Coordinates of C-alpha atoms and ligand atoms in Angstrom, one line a residue:
X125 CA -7.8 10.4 28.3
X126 CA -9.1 7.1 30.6
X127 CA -9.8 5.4 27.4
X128 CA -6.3 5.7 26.0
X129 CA -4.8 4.8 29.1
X130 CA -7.2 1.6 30.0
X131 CA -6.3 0.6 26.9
X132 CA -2.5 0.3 27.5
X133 CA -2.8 -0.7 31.0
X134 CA -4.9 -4.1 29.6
X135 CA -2.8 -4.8 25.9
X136 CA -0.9 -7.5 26.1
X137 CA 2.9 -7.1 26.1
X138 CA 3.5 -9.4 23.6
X139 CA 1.6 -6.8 21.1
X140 CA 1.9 -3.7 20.1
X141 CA -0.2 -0.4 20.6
X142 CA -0.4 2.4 18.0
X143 CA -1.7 6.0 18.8
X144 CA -3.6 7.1 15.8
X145 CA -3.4 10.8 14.6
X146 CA -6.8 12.6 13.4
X147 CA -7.3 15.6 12.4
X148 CA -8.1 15.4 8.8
X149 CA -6.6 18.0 6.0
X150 CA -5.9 20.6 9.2
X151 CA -2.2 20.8 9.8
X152 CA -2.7 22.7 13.0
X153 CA -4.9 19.6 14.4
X154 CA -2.8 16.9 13.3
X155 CA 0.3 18.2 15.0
X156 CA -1.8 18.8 18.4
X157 CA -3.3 15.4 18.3
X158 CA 0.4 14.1 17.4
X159 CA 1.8 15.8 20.4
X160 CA -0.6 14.3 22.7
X161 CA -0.2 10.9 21.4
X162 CA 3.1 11.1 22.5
X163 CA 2.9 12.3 25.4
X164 CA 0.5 9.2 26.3
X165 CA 3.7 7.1 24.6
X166 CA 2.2 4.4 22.2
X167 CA 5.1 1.7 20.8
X168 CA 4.0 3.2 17.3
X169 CA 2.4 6.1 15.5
X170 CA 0.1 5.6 12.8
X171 CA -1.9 9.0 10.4
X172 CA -5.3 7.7 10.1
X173 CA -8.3 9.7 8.4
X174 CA -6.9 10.3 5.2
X175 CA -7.7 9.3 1.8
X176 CA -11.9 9.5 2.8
X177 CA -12.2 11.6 -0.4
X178 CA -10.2 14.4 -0.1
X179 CA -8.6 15.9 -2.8
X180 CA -5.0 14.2 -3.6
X181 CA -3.1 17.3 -3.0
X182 CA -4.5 17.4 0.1
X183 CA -3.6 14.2 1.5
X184 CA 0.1 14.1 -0.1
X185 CA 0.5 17.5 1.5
X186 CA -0.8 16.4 5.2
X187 CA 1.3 13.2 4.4
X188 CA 4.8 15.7 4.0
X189 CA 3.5 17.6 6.6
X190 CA 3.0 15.2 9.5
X191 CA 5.5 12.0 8.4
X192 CA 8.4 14.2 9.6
X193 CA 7.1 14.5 13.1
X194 CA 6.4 11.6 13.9
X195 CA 8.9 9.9 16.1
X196 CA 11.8 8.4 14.0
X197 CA 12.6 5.5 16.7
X198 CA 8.6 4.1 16.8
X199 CA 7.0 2.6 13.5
X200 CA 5.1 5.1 11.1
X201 CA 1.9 3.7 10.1
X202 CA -0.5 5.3 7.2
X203 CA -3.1 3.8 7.7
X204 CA -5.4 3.0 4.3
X205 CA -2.8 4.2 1.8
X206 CA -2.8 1.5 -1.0
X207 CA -2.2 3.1 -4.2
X208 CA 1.9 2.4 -5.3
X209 CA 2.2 5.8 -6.7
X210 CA 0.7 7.7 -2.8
X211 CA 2.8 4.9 -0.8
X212 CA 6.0 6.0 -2.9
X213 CA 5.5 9.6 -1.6
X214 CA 4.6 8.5 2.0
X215 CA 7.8 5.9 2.1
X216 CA 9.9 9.3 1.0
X217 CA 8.4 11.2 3.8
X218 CA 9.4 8.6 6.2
X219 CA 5.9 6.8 6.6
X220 CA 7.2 2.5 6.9
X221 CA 4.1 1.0 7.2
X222 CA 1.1 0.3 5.4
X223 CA -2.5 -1.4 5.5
X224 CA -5.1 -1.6 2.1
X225 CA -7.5 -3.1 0.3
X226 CA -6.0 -1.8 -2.8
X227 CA -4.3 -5.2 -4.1
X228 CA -6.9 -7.6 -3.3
X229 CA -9.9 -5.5 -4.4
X230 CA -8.0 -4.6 -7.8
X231 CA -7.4 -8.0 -8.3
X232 CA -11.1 -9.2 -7.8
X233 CA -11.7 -6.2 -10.2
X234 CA -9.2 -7.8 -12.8
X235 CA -6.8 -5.0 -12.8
X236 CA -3.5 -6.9 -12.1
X237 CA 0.0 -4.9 -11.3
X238 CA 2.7 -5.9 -13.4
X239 CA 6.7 -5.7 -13.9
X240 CA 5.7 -3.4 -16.6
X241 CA 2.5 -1.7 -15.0
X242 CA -1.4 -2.1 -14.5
X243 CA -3.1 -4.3 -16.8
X244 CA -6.3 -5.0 -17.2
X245 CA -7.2 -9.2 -17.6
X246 CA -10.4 -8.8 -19.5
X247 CA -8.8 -6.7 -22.4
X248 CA -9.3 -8.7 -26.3
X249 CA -5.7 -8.7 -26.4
X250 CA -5.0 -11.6 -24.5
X251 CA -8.0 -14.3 -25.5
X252 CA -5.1 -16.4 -27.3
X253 CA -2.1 -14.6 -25.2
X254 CA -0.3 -18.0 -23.8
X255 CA 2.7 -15.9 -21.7
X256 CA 2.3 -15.5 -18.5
X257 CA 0.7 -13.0 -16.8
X258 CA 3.8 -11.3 -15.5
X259 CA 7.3 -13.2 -16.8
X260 CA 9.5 -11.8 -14.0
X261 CA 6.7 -12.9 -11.1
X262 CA 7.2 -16.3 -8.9
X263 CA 3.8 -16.0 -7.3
X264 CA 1.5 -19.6 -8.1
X265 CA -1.0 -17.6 -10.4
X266 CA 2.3 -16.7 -13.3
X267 CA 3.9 -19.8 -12.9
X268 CA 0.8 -22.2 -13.6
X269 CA -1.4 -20.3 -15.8
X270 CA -1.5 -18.0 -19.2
X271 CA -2.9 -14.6 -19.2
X272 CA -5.8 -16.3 -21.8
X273 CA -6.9 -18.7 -19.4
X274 CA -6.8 -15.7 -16.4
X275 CA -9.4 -13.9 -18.6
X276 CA -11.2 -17.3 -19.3
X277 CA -11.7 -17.4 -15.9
X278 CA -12.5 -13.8 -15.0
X279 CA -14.8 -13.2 -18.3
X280 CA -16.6 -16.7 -16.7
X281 CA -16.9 -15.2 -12.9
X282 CA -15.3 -18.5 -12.1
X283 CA -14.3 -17.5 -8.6
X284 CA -10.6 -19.1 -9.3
X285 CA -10.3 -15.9 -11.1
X286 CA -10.4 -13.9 -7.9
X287 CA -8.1 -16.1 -6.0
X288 CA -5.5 -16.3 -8.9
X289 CA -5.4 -12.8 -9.4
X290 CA -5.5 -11.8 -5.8
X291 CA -2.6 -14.5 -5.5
X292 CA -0.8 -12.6 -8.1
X293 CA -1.2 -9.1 -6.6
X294 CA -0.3 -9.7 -3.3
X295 CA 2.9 -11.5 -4.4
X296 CA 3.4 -8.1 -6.8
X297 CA 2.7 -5.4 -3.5
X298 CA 5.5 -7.6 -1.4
X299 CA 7.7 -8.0 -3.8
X300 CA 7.4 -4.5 -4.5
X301 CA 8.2 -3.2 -1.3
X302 CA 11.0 -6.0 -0.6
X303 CA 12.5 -4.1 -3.7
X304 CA 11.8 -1.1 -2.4
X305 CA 13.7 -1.8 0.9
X306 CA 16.6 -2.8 -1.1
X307 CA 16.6 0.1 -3.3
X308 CA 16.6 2.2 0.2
X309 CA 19.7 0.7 1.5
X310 CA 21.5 1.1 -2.0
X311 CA 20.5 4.7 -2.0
X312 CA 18.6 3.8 -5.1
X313 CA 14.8 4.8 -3.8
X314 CA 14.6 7.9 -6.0
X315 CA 15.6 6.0 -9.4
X316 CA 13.0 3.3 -7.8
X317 CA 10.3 6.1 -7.6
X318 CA 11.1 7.7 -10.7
X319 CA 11.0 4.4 -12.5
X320 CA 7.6 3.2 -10.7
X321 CA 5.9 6.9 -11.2
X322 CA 6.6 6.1 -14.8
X323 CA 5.0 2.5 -15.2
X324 CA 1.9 3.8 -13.8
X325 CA 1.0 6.5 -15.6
Ligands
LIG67 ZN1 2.2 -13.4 -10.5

């Protein structure tokens, strides 16, 4: 319509414009507002709409459903997909990018991703626990501090807690998905998922 088409007559060149599909659990209007999305031509595709509530089934099948027609040359973008166990489904469809809250809010929350899973910082077990927080992780928060004093801090609302462990699980979603690239182009991503789907239980 005029307002898709102002829009890519003003964006810059330098950046790039994304068509975002609707059309909530309904395969029939997802596909229709797909197809006319590309027939405007964005320089990516991206699903929005999804996650809002709707019952998981739901959004993984609309997530199989629509990842395969997107175009394979343009970027596929779900949109608001954080949780490691949806974004392993979506990256086996064929979605490649993501955007969500999921690792910083968890992390204000005190629920931490680890090598071996989801933790939780305020848990007894770790008032006199001097390891780090994760042993394999590079990020500031493992390599300065013990998971006692993290729980110190988040037990104290000291806001250092929140920026330590929102350090932490930021480092732990790119790290996770630089792995995840490489298990891709060693035609390992299915002993990736399987091994992922397991931690998080
Ligand atoms: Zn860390």
């Amino acid at each position: 319509d005029k307002n898709h088409e102002s829009c890519i007559m003003h964006h810059a060149s330098t950046q790039s414009l994304f068509g975002i599909i609707q059309g909530g659990i309904y395969k029939d209007l997802r596909k229709r507002s797909l197809e006319e999305l590309i027939e405007i031509g964005f320089d990516g595709y991206a699903t929005g709409g999804l996650s809002v509530g709707e019952p998981k089934g739901e959004m993984h099948e609309i997530i199989n459903f629509i990842a395969p027609l997107m175009p394979e040359d343009k970027p596929r973008y779900l949109m608001g997909i954080g949780d490691l166990k949806d974004m392993l489904i979506a990256v086996e469809a064929g979605f490649d990018m993501f955007d969500c809250v999921m690792p910083t809010r968890n992390a204000r929350n005190g629920t931490l991703f680890t090598s071996s899973g989801r933790i939780s910082i305020k848990r007894t077990e770790y008032k006199a626990d001097n390891s780090p927080l994760d042993e394999n992780c590079g990020c500031y928060a493992c390599r300065n501090f013990s998971k006692a004093y993290l729980r110190h801090l988040f037990l104290a609302k000291e806001i250092l807690s929140m920026r330590l462990n929102t350090i932490h699980n930021l480092y732990f979603y790119i790290d996770f998905f630089r792995k995840m690239r490489d298990a891709i182009k060693g035609k390992k991503f299915r002993e990736f998922r399987e091994k992922w789907e397991t931690l998080l239980q």
